[in-house]
PDB file of C-alpha atoms and ligand atoms in Angstrom:
ATOM      1  CA  ALA A   1     -21.984   1.018 -33.417  1.00 45.00           C
ATOM      2  CA  ALA A   2     -25.776   0.393 -32.396  1.00 47.00           C
ATOM      3  CA  LEU A   3     -24.511  -1.297 -29.492  1.00 56.00           C
ATOM      4  CA  ALA A   4     -23.541   0.215 -25.935  1.00 58.00           C
ATOM      5  CA  PRO A   5     -20.778  -1.730 -25.118  1.00 64.00           C
ATOM      6  CA  HIS A   6     -19.119  -2.248 -21.616  1.00 77.00           C
ATOM      7  CA  ALA A   7     -23.081  -2.619 -19.595  1.00 86.00           C
ATOM      8  CA  GLY A   8     -24.122  -5.008 -17.556  1.00 94.00           C
ATOM      9  CA  PRO A   9     -23.206  -7.056 -14.004  1.00 96.00           C
ATOM     10  CA  LEU A  10     -19.648  -6.810 -15.321  1.00 97.00           C
ATOM     11  CA  ALA A  11     -19.370  -3.521 -16.190  1.00 96.00           C
ATOM     12  CA  GLY A  12     -15.761  -1.350 -14.895  1.00 96.00           C
ATOM     13  CA  LYS A  13     -14.734  -5.723 -14.788  1.00 97.00           C
ATOM     14  CA  HIS A  14     -11.036  -6.439 -16.856  1.00 98.00           C
ATOM     15  CA  ILE A  15     -11.618 -10.306 -17.631  1.00 98.00           C
ATOM     16  CA  LEU A  16      -8.645 -12.495 -18.851  1.00 98.00           C
ATOM     17  CA  VAL A  17      -9.317 -15.280 -21.031  1.00 98.00           C
ATOM     18  CA  THR A  18      -7.115 -17.783 -22.365  1.00 98.00           C
ATOM     19  CA  ALA A  19      -8.189 -20.225 -24.963  1.00 98.00           C
ATOM     20  CA  GLY A  20      -7.593 -22.559 -27.496  1.00 98.00           C
ATOM     21  CA  PRO A  21      -4.083 -24.727 -28.157  1.00 98.00           C
ATOM     22  CA  THR A  22      -0.404 -23.630 -27.980  1.00 98.00           C
ATOM     23  CA  HIS A  23       1.530 -25.183 -31.294  1.00 98.00           C
ATOM     24  CA  GLU A  24       5.361 -26.150 -30.016  1.00 98.00           C
ATOM     25  CA  PRO A  25       7.367 -25.781 -33.670  1.00 97.00           C
ATOM     26  CA  ILE A  26       9.619 -29.227 -33.956  1.00 95.00           C
ATOM     27  CA  ASP A  27      10.633 -27.654 -37.248  1.00 94.00           C
ATOM     28  CA  PRO A  28       9.269 -24.956 -39.919  1.00 95.00           C
ATOM     29  CA  VAL A  29       5.757 -26.832 -40.430  1.00 95.00           C
ATOM     30  CA  ARG A  30       5.425 -29.561 -37.826  1.00 95.00           C
ATOM     31  CA  TYR A  31       4.856 -28.909 -33.895  1.00 97.00           C
ATOM     32  CA  ILE A  32       3.261 -30.049 -30.948  1.00 96.00           C
ATOM     33  CA  ALA A  33      -0.398 -29.509 -29.664  1.00 97.00           C
ATOM     34  CA  ASN A  34      -3.388 -30.525 -27.767  1.00 94.00           C
ATOM     35  CA  ARG A  35      -6.716 -30.992 -29.238  1.00 91.00           C
ATOM     36  CA  SER A  36      -8.565 -27.659 -28.662  1.00 91.00           C
ATOM     37  CA  SER A  37     -11.037 -26.004 -31.152  1.00 93.00           C
ATOM     38  CA  GLY A  38     -11.389 -22.900 -29.021  1.00 96.00           C
ATOM     39  CA  LYS A  39     -14.770 -23.183 -29.473  1.00 94.00           C
ATOM     40  CA  GLN A  40     -15.811 -22.754 -25.221  1.00 95.00           C
ATOM     41  CA  GLY A  41     -13.457 -20.424 -24.210  1.00 97.00           C
ATOM     42  CA  PHE A  42     -14.097 -18.090 -27.093  1.00 98.00           C
ATOM     43  CA  GLU A  43     -18.021 -18.062 -26.279  1.00 97.00           C
ATOM     44  CA  ILE A  44     -16.871 -17.358 -22.465  1.00 98.00           C
ATOM     45  CA  ALA A  45     -14.673 -14.430 -23.236  1.00 98.00           C
ATOM     46  CA  GLY A  46     -18.412 -13.722 -25.579  1.00 98.00           C
ATOM     47  CA  ALA A  47     -20.580 -14.096 -22.829  1.00 98.00           C
ATOM     48  CA  LEU A  48     -18.304 -12.132 -20.241  1.00 98.00           C
ATOM     49  CA  ALA A  49     -18.861  -8.889 -22.687  1.00 97.00           C
ATOM     50  CA  GLU A  50     -22.316  -9.659 -23.366  1.00 97.00           C
ATOM     51  CA  LEU A  51     -22.026  -8.838 -19.399  1.00 97.00           C
ATOM     52  CA  GLY A  52     -20.412  -5.730 -19.844  1.00 97.00           C
ATOM     53  CA  ALA A  53     -17.316  -6.996 -18.909  1.00 97.00           C
ATOM     54  CA  ARG A  54     -13.799  -5.718 -21.152  1.00 97.00           C
ATOM     55  CA  VAL A  55     -12.415  -8.815 -21.978  1.00 98.00           C
ATOM     56  CA  THR A  56      -8.874 -10.029 -23.554  1.00 98.00           C
ATOM     57  CA  LEU A  57      -9.015 -12.920 -24.855  1.00 98.00           C
ATOM     58  CA  VAL A  58      -5.733 -15.108 -25.574  1.00 98.00           C
ATOM     59  CA  ALA A  59      -5.941 -16.545 -28.052  1.00 98.00           C
ATOM     60  CA  GLY A  60      -3.830 -19.695 -29.384  1.00 98.00           C
ATOM     61  CA  PRO A  61      -3.828 -20.811 -33.323  1.00 98.00           C
ATOM     62  CA  VAL A  62      -8.023 -21.673 -33.741  1.00 98.00           C
ATOM     63  CA  ALA A  63      -9.812 -20.875 -36.968  1.00 96.00           C
ATOM     64  CA  LEU A  64     -12.930 -18.776 -35.043  1.00 98.00           C
ATOM     65  CA  PRO A  65     -13.899 -15.151 -35.657  1.00 98.00           C
ATOM     66  CA  THR A  66     -13.579 -13.049 -32.587  1.00 98.00           C
ATOM     67  CA  PRO A  67     -16.423 -12.221 -30.253  1.00 97.00           C
ATOM     68  CA  LEU A  68     -18.208  -9.298 -30.447  1.00 93.00           C
ATOM     69  CA  LEU A  69     -16.618  -6.284 -28.117  1.00 93.00           C
ATOM     70  CA  VAL A  70     -13.572  -8.789 -26.944  1.00 97.00           C
ATOM     71  CA  ASP A  71      -9.825  -7.772 -27.525  1.00 97.00           C
ATOM     72  CA  ARG A  72      -8.014 -10.096 -28.801  1.00 98.00           C
ATOM     73  CA  VAL A  73      -4.493 -11.220 -28.480  1.00 98.00           C
ATOM     74  CA  ASP A  74      -2.852 -14.341 -30.897  1.00 98.00           C
ATOM     75  CA  VAL A  75      -0.271 -16.370 -29.590  1.00 98.00           C
ATOM     76  CA  GLU A  76       1.446 -19.429 -31.066  1.00 98.00           C
ATOM     77  CA  THR A  77       3.014 -20.919 -28.090  1.00 98.00           C
ATOM     78  CA  ALA A  78       2.591 -21.692 -24.402  1.00 98.00           C
ATOM     79  CA  ARG A  79       5.484 -18.618 -23.447  1.00 98.00           C
ATOM     80  CA  GLU A  80       4.053 -16.377 -25.477  1.00 98.00           C
ATOM     81  CA  MET A  81       0.937 -17.180 -24.336  1.00 98.00           C
ATOM     82  CA  ALA A  82       2.209 -16.466 -20.878  1.00 98.00           C
ATOM     83  CA  ALA A  83       3.924 -13.456 -22.123  1.00 98.00           C
ATOM     84  CA  ALA A  84       0.272 -11.894 -23.269  1.00 98.00           C
ATOM     85  CA  VAL A  85      -1.169 -12.772 -20.072  1.00 98.00           C
ATOM     86  CA  ASP A  86       1.384 -10.803 -18.480  1.00 97.00           C
ATOM     87  CA  ALA A  87       1.068  -7.763 -20.342  1.00 97.00           C
ATOM     88  CA  ALA A  88      -2.517  -7.750 -19.918  1.00 98.00           C
ATOM     89  CA  LEU A  89      -2.936  -7.427 -16.259  1.00 97.00           C
ATOM     90  CA  PRO A  90      -4.012  -6.030 -14.153  1.00 98.00           C
ATOM     91  CA  ALA A  91      -7.639  -7.846 -14.396  1.00 98.00           C
ATOM     92  CA  ASP A  92     -10.298  -8.552 -12.010  1.00 98.00           C
ATOM     93  CA  ALA A  93     -10.981 -12.402 -13.216  1.00 98.00           C
ATOM     94  CA  ALA A  94      -8.844 -14.943 -15.198  1.00 98.00           C
ATOM     95  CA  VAL A  95     -10.929 -17.783 -16.811  1.00 98.00           C
ATOM     96  CA  MET A  96      -7.622 -19.754 -18.398  1.00 98.00           C
ATOM     97  CA  VAL A  97      -9.443 -22.297 -20.821  1.00 98.00           C
ATOM     98  CA  ALA A  98      -6.525 -22.728 -23.197  1.00 98.00           C
ATOM     99  CA  ALA A  99      -5.439 -26.286 -23.768  1.00 97.00           C
ATOM    100  CA  VAL A 100      -1.461 -25.281 -23.441  1.00 98.00           C
ATOM    101  CA  ALA A 101       0.889 -27.946 -24.814  1.00 98.00           C
ATOM    102  CA  ASP A 102       2.665 -29.692 -20.966  1.00 97.00           C
ATOM    103  CA  TRP A 103       6.388 -29.518 -23.508  1.00 98.00           C
ATOM    104  CA  ARG A 104       8.039 -27.438 -25.950  1.00 98.00           C
ATOM    105  CA  PRO A 105      10.967 -29.560 -28.448  1.00 97.00           C
ATOM    106  CA  VAL A 106      13.900 -27.699 -26.971  1.00 96.00           C
ATOM    107  CA  ASP A 107      15.338 -27.239 -30.465  1.00 92.00           C
ATOM    108  CA  VAL A 108      13.361 -25.964 -33.272  1.00 91.00           C
ATOM    109  CA  ALA A 109      14.980 -27.420 -36.789  1.00 89.00           C
ATOM    110  CA  ARG A 110      15.592 -24.301 -39.439  1.00 92.00           C
ATOM    111  CA  GLN A 111      14.580 -25.960 -42.311  1.00 91.00           C
ATOM    112  CA  LYS A 112      11.599 -28.847 -42.563  1.00 92.00           C
ATOM    113  CA  LEU A 113      12.802 -32.690 -42.020  1.00 89.00           C
ATOM    114  CA  LYS A 114      12.514 -35.084 -44.672  1.00 90.00           C
ATOM    115  CA  LYS A 115      10.455 -38.178 -44.441  1.00 88.00           C
ATOM    116  CA  GLY A 116      13.886 -40.256 -45.091  1.00 86.00           C
ATOM    117  CA  ASP A 117      16.167 -38.372 -42.680  1.00 85.00           C
ATOM    118  CA  VAL A 118      17.685 -39.887 -39.313  1.00 83.00           C
ATOM    119  CA  LEU A 119      15.738 -38.108 -36.629  1.00 80.00           C
ATOM    120  CA  PRO A 120      17.905 -37.645 -33.374  1.00 79.00           C
ATOM    121  CA  PRO A 121      15.185 -38.598 -30.418  1.00 87.00           C
ATOM    122  CA  LEU A 122      12.571 -35.160 -29.807  1.00 90.00           C
ATOM    123  CA  ALA A 123      14.428 -33.625 -26.592  1.00 94.00           C
ATOM    124  CA  VAL A 124      11.855 -31.807 -25.061  1.00 96.00           C
ATOM    125  CA  ALA A 125      11.201 -29.046 -21.544  1.00 98.00           C
ATOM    126  CA  GLU A 126       8.295 -28.720 -20.016  1.00 98.00           C
ATOM    127  CA  ASN A 127       6.296 -25.634 -20.571  1.00 98.00           C
ATOM    128  CA  PRO A 128       5.407 -22.639 -17.709  1.00 96.00           C
ATOM    129  CA  ASP A 129       2.675 -23.267 -16.073  1.00 98.00           C
ATOM    130  CA  ILE A 130       0.644 -20.184 -16.673  1.00 98.00           C
ATOM    131  CA  LEU A 131      -1.994 -20.533 -14.573  1.00 98.00           C
ATOM    132  CA  ALA A 132      -0.133 -21.817 -11.502  1.00 98.00           C
ATOM    133  CA  ALA A 133       2.394 -18.682 -12.206  1.00 98.00           C
ATOM    134  CA  LEU A 134      -0.952 -16.497 -12.223  1.00 98.00           C
ATOM    135  CA  ALA A 135      -2.399 -17.867  -8.865  1.00 98.00           C
ATOM    136  CA  ARG A 136       0.655 -17.284  -6.921  1.00 96.00           C
ATOM    137  CA  SER A 137       1.782 -14.176  -8.770  1.00 95.00           C
ATOM    138  CA  ALA A 138       1.542 -10.693  -7.052  1.00 94.00           C
ATOM    139  CA  GLY A 139      -1.007  -9.441  -9.365  1.00 93.00           C
ATOM    140  CA  ARG A 140      -3.219 -12.369  -8.488  1.00 97.00           C
ATOM    141  CA  PRO A 141      -7.002 -11.539 -10.381  1.00 98.00           C
ATOM    142  CA  ARG A 142      -9.733 -11.852  -7.285  1.00 98.00           C
ATOM    143  CA  LEU A 143     -11.008 -14.742  -8.826  1.00 98.00           C
ATOM    144  CA  VAL A 144      -8.688 -17.207 -11.095  1.00 98.00           C
ATOM    145  CA  VAL A 145     -10.875 -19.941 -12.724  1.00 98.00           C
ATOM    146  CA  GLY A 146      -8.791 -22.683 -13.863  1.00 98.00           C
ATOM    147  CA  PHE A 147     -10.428 -25.828 -16.659  1.00 96.00           C
ATOM    148  CA  ALA A 148      -9.673 -29.321 -16.758  1.00 95.00           C
ATOM    149  CA  ALA A 149     -10.296 -31.743 -19.323  1.00 90.00           C
ATOM    150  CA  GLU A 150     -10.395 -35.152 -18.094  1.00 91.00           C
ATOM    151  CA  THR A 151     -11.433 -38.885 -19.065  1.00 89.00           C
ATOM    152  CA  GLU A 152     -11.821 -40.467 -15.644  1.00 92.00           C
ATOM    153  CA  ARG A 153     -12.036 -39.674 -12.074  1.00 94.00           C
ATOM    154  CA  VAL A 154     -13.140 -36.191 -13.065  1.00 94.00           C
ATOM    155  CA  VAL A 155     -13.782 -34.634  -9.973  1.00 94.00           C
ATOM    156  CA  GLU A 156     -11.384 -36.174  -8.244  1.00 96.00           C
ATOM    157  CA  HIS A 157      -8.237 -34.998 -10.898  1.00 96.00           C
ATOM    158  CA  ALA A 158     -10.238 -32.080 -10.534  1.00 97.00           C
ATOM    159  CA  THR A 159     -10.437 -31.191  -7.085  1.00 97.00           C
ATOM    160  CA  ALA A 160      -6.243 -32.416  -6.997  1.00 97.00           C
ATOM    161  CA  LYS A 161      -5.986 -29.662  -9.371  1.00 97.00           C
ATOM    162  CA  ARG A 162      -7.724 -26.893  -7.762  1.00 97.00           C
ATOM    163  CA  ALA A 163      -5.365 -26.868  -5.178  1.00 97.00           C
ATOM    164  CA  ARG A 164      -1.849 -27.442  -6.616  1.00 97.00           C
ATOM    165  CA  LYS A 165      -2.378 -24.384  -8.804  1.00 97.00           C
ATOM    166  CA  GLY A 166      -4.276 -22.204  -6.547  1.00 98.00           C
ATOM    167  CA  ALA A 167      -6.934 -21.717  -8.565  1.00 98.00           C
ATOM    168  CA  ASP A 168     -10.394 -20.676  -6.972  1.00 98.00           C
ATOM    169  CA  TRP A 169     -12.472 -22.753  -9.236  1.00 98.00           C
ATOM    170  CA  ILE A 170     -11.647 -25.551 -11.693  1.00 98.00           C
ATOM    171  CA  VAL A 171     -14.168 -26.360 -14.461  1.00 97.00           C
ATOM    172  CA  ALA A 172     -14.161 -29.881 -14.749  1.00 96.00           C
ATOM    173  CA  ASN A 173     -15.154 -30.810 -18.566  1.00 91.00           C
ATOM    174  CA  ASP A 174     -16.033 -34.589 -18.934  1.00 88.00           C
ATOM    175  CA  VAL A 175     -14.594 -35.322 -22.261  1.00 84.00           C
ATOM    176  CA  SER A 176     -14.638 -39.285 -22.588  1.00 81.00           C
ATOM    177  CA  GLY A 177     -17.287 -38.991 -24.426  1.00 70.00           C
ATOM    178  CA  ASP A 178     -17.278 -37.238 -28.386  1.00 64.00           C
ATOM    179  CA  VAL A 179     -17.197 -33.806 -26.771  1.00 59.00           C
ATOM    180  CA  MET A 180     -13.478 -33.027 -28.398  1.00 63.00           C
ATOM    181  CA  GLY A 181     -14.641 -30.225 -31.699  1.00 63.00           C
ATOM    182  CA  GLY A 182     -17.961 -30.645 -30.403  1.00 73.00           C
ATOM    183  CA  ASP A 183     -20.709 -27.804 -29.544  1.00 83.00           C
ATOM    184  CA  ALA A 184     -21.815 -29.147 -25.853  1.00 86.00           C
ATOM    185  CA  ASN A 185     -19.835 -30.477 -22.789  1.00 88.00           C
ATOM    186  CA  THR A 186     -20.598 -31.885 -19.302  1.00 90.00           C
ATOM    187  CA  ILE A 187     -19.438 -29.607 -16.531  1.00 94.00           C
ATOM    188  CA  HIS A 188     -18.522 -30.258 -12.601  1.00 96.00           C
ATOM    189  CA  LEU A 189     -17.614 -27.061 -11.135  1.00 97.00           C
ATOM    190  CA  VAL A 190     -15.321 -27.692  -8.440  1.00 97.00           C
ATOM    191  CA  THR A 191     -14.774 -24.304  -5.656  1.00 97.00           C
ATOM    192  CA  ALA A 192     -14.240 -24.306  -1.987  1.00 95.00           C
ATOM    193  CA  HIS A 193     -17.360 -25.060  -1.507  1.00 94.00           C
ATOM    194  CA  GLY A 194     -17.977 -27.916  -3.137  1.00 94.00           C
ATOM    195  CA  VAL A 195     -18.959 -29.920  -6.351  1.00 96.00           C
ATOM    196  CA  GLU A 196     -21.625 -28.316  -8.835  1.00 96.00           C
ATOM    197  CA  ASN A 197     -22.483 -31.272 -11.347  1.00 95.00           C
ATOM    198  CA  TRP A 198     -24.299 -29.155 -14.396  1.00 95.00           C
ATOM    199  CA  GLU A 199     -26.783 -30.773 -16.713  1.00 94.00           C
ATOM    200  CA  LYS A 200     -24.615 -31.809 -20.240  1.00 92.00           C
ATOM    201  CA  LEU A 201     -25.431 -27.954 -22.135  1.00 93.00           C
ATOM    202  CA  PRO A 202     -24.123 -26.634 -25.119  1.00 94.00           C
ATOM    203  CA  LYS A 203     -20.838 -24.594 -25.270  1.00 93.00           C
ATOM    204  CA  ALA A 204     -22.902 -21.659 -25.643  1.00 95.00           C
ATOM    205  CA  ASP A 205     -25.491 -21.922 -22.477  1.00 97.00           C
ATOM    206  CA  VAL A 206     -21.873 -23.705 -20.232  1.00 97.00           C
ATOM    207  CA  ALA A 207     -20.390 -19.678 -21.216  1.00 97.00           C
ATOM    208  CA  ARG A 208     -23.614 -17.844 -19.845  1.00 98.00           C
ATOM    209  CA  ARG A 209     -23.793 -19.590 -16.593  1.00 98.00           C
ATOM    210  CA  LEU A 210     -19.989 -19.672 -15.677  1.00 98.00           C
ATOM    211  CA  ALA A 211     -20.446 -15.762 -16.972  1.00 98.00           C
ATOM    212  CA  GLN A 212     -23.449 -15.276 -14.712  1.00 98.00           C
ATOM    213  CA  ARG A 213     -21.709 -17.141 -11.896  1.00 98.00           C
ATOM    214  CA  ILE A 214     -18.395 -15.075 -12.683  1.00 98.00           C
ATOM    215  CA  ALA A 215     -20.792 -11.917 -12.001  1.00 98.00           C
ATOM    216  CA  ASP A 216     -22.390 -12.532  -9.034  1.00 97.00           C
ATOM    217  CA  ALA A 217     -18.112 -13.580  -7.499  1.00 97.00           C
ATOM    218  CA  LEU A 218     -16.748 -10.344  -8.498  1.00 96.00           C
TER     219      LEU A 218
HETATM  220  N1  LIG B 301      -2.497 -24.469 -18.033  1.00 73.86           N
HETATM  221  C1  LIG B 301      -1.752 -23.621 -17.927  1.00 73.86           C
HETATM  222  N2  LIG B 301      -0.493 -23.975 -18.354  1.00 73.86           N
HETATM  223  C2  LIG B 301       0.318 -25.213 -18.431  1.00 73.86           C
HETATM  224  C3  LIG B 301      -0.846 -26.214 -18.218  1.00 73.86           C
HETATM  225  C4  LIG B 301      -2.056 -26.118 -17.762  1.00 73.86           C
HETATM  226  O1  LIG B 301      -1.974 -22.458 -17.892  1.00 73.86           O
HETATM  227  N3  LIG B 301       1.278 -25.215 -19.198  1.00 73.86           N
HETATM  228  C5  LIG B 301      -4.019 -24.469 -17.208  1.00 73.86           C
HETATM  229  C6  LIG B 301      -5.188 -25.149 -18.282  1.00 73.86           C
HETATM  230  O2  LIG B 301      -5.403 -23.756 -18.924  1.00 73.86           O
HETATM  231  C7  LIG B 301      -6.385 -24.928 -17.486  1.00 73.86           C
HETATM  232  C8  LIG B 301      -5.444 -25.636 -16.637  1.00 73.86           C
HETATM  233  O3  LIG B 301      -4.359 -25.227 -16.337  1.00 73.86           O
HETATM  234  O4  LIG B 301      -6.830 -24.326 -17.114  1.00 73.86           O
HETATM  235  C9  LIG B 301      -5.342 -27.396 -16.504  1.00 73.86           C
HETATM  236  O5  LIG B 301      -4.512 -27.533 -17.598  1.00 73.86           O
HETATM  237  P1  LIG B 301      -4.300 -29.444 -17.527  1.00 73.86           P
HETATM  238  O6  LIG B 301      -4.209 -29.510 -18.903  1.00 73.86           O
HETATM  239  O7  LIG B 301      -5.721 -29.907 -17.235  1.00 73.86           O
HETATM  240  O8  LIG B 301      -3.313 -29.469 -16.159  1.00 73.86           O
HETATM  241  P2  LIG B 301      -1.933 -30.350 -16.042  1.00 73.86           P
HETATM  242  O9  LIG B 301      -1.751 -29.645 -14.557  1.00 73.86           O
HETATM  243  O10 LIG B 301      -1.214 -29.920 -17.299  1.00 73.86           O
HETATM  244  O11 LIG B 301      -2.421 -31.554 -15.738  1.00 73.86           O
HETATM  245  P3  LIG B 301      -2.251 -33.004 -17.041  1.00 73.86           P
HETATM  246  O12 LIG B 301      -1.111 -33.579 -16.224  1.00 73.86           O
HETATM  247  O13 LIG B 301      -3.917 -33.346 -16.736  1.00 73.86           O
HETATM  248  O14 LIG B 301      -2.567 -32.503 -18.115  1.00 73.86           O
HETATM  249 CA1  LIG B 302      -1.622 -30.627 -19.329  1.00 73.86          CA
END
């Protein structure tokens, strides 16, 4: 290739990115999931690679092409995502953008449930918190960045999440408008030093600004 891979301020760094939703099967054709296009996470993976990082992108089910020079691992469920994150370590930084389903059905029906069936109540179990586990693990990346999509009291929720999960930064995304699946985000970056309010930006610009901040921090 004519491109020179892995040159730039993040050369020699390995960065793990999670993106997209997870799907938690109910039966062979149905699942529980969060709404997520994966666009912001894929943009971040691409922006980090452009700054020279070796990037492992652990992706839930999304309809997006792999960014240039990014190593992609496709997963379906939260438990598969957790295992793929573990397998990708060690990393210098982790950026957890995935909208992981908080619950999974306890039993997966082997056959498709039919419309006329009398359904038992859906029993669910809580999924592992991939970010919280990584932030508290022995192999913790030096910089752990979480995301928080919030519809109200955005900075307050994000600040609490940062402490609860043991993340260094939380990128809080105000999703009270029509951002879901859209191409722009309004970000508040919550760190140990306080809160930065970013103007509404295209997702590609959010990704470039965040990648530059990560390069400065590493
Ligand atoms: N996250 C994760 N594993 C989970 C749930 C969340 O790694 N099982 C990560 C997300 O990728 C994101 C951050 O944690 O970086 C915040 O996710 P969010 O859903 O906002 O946090 P929750 O603790 O699940 O809180 P909420 O009740 O608001 O859903
Ligand atoms: Ca959640």
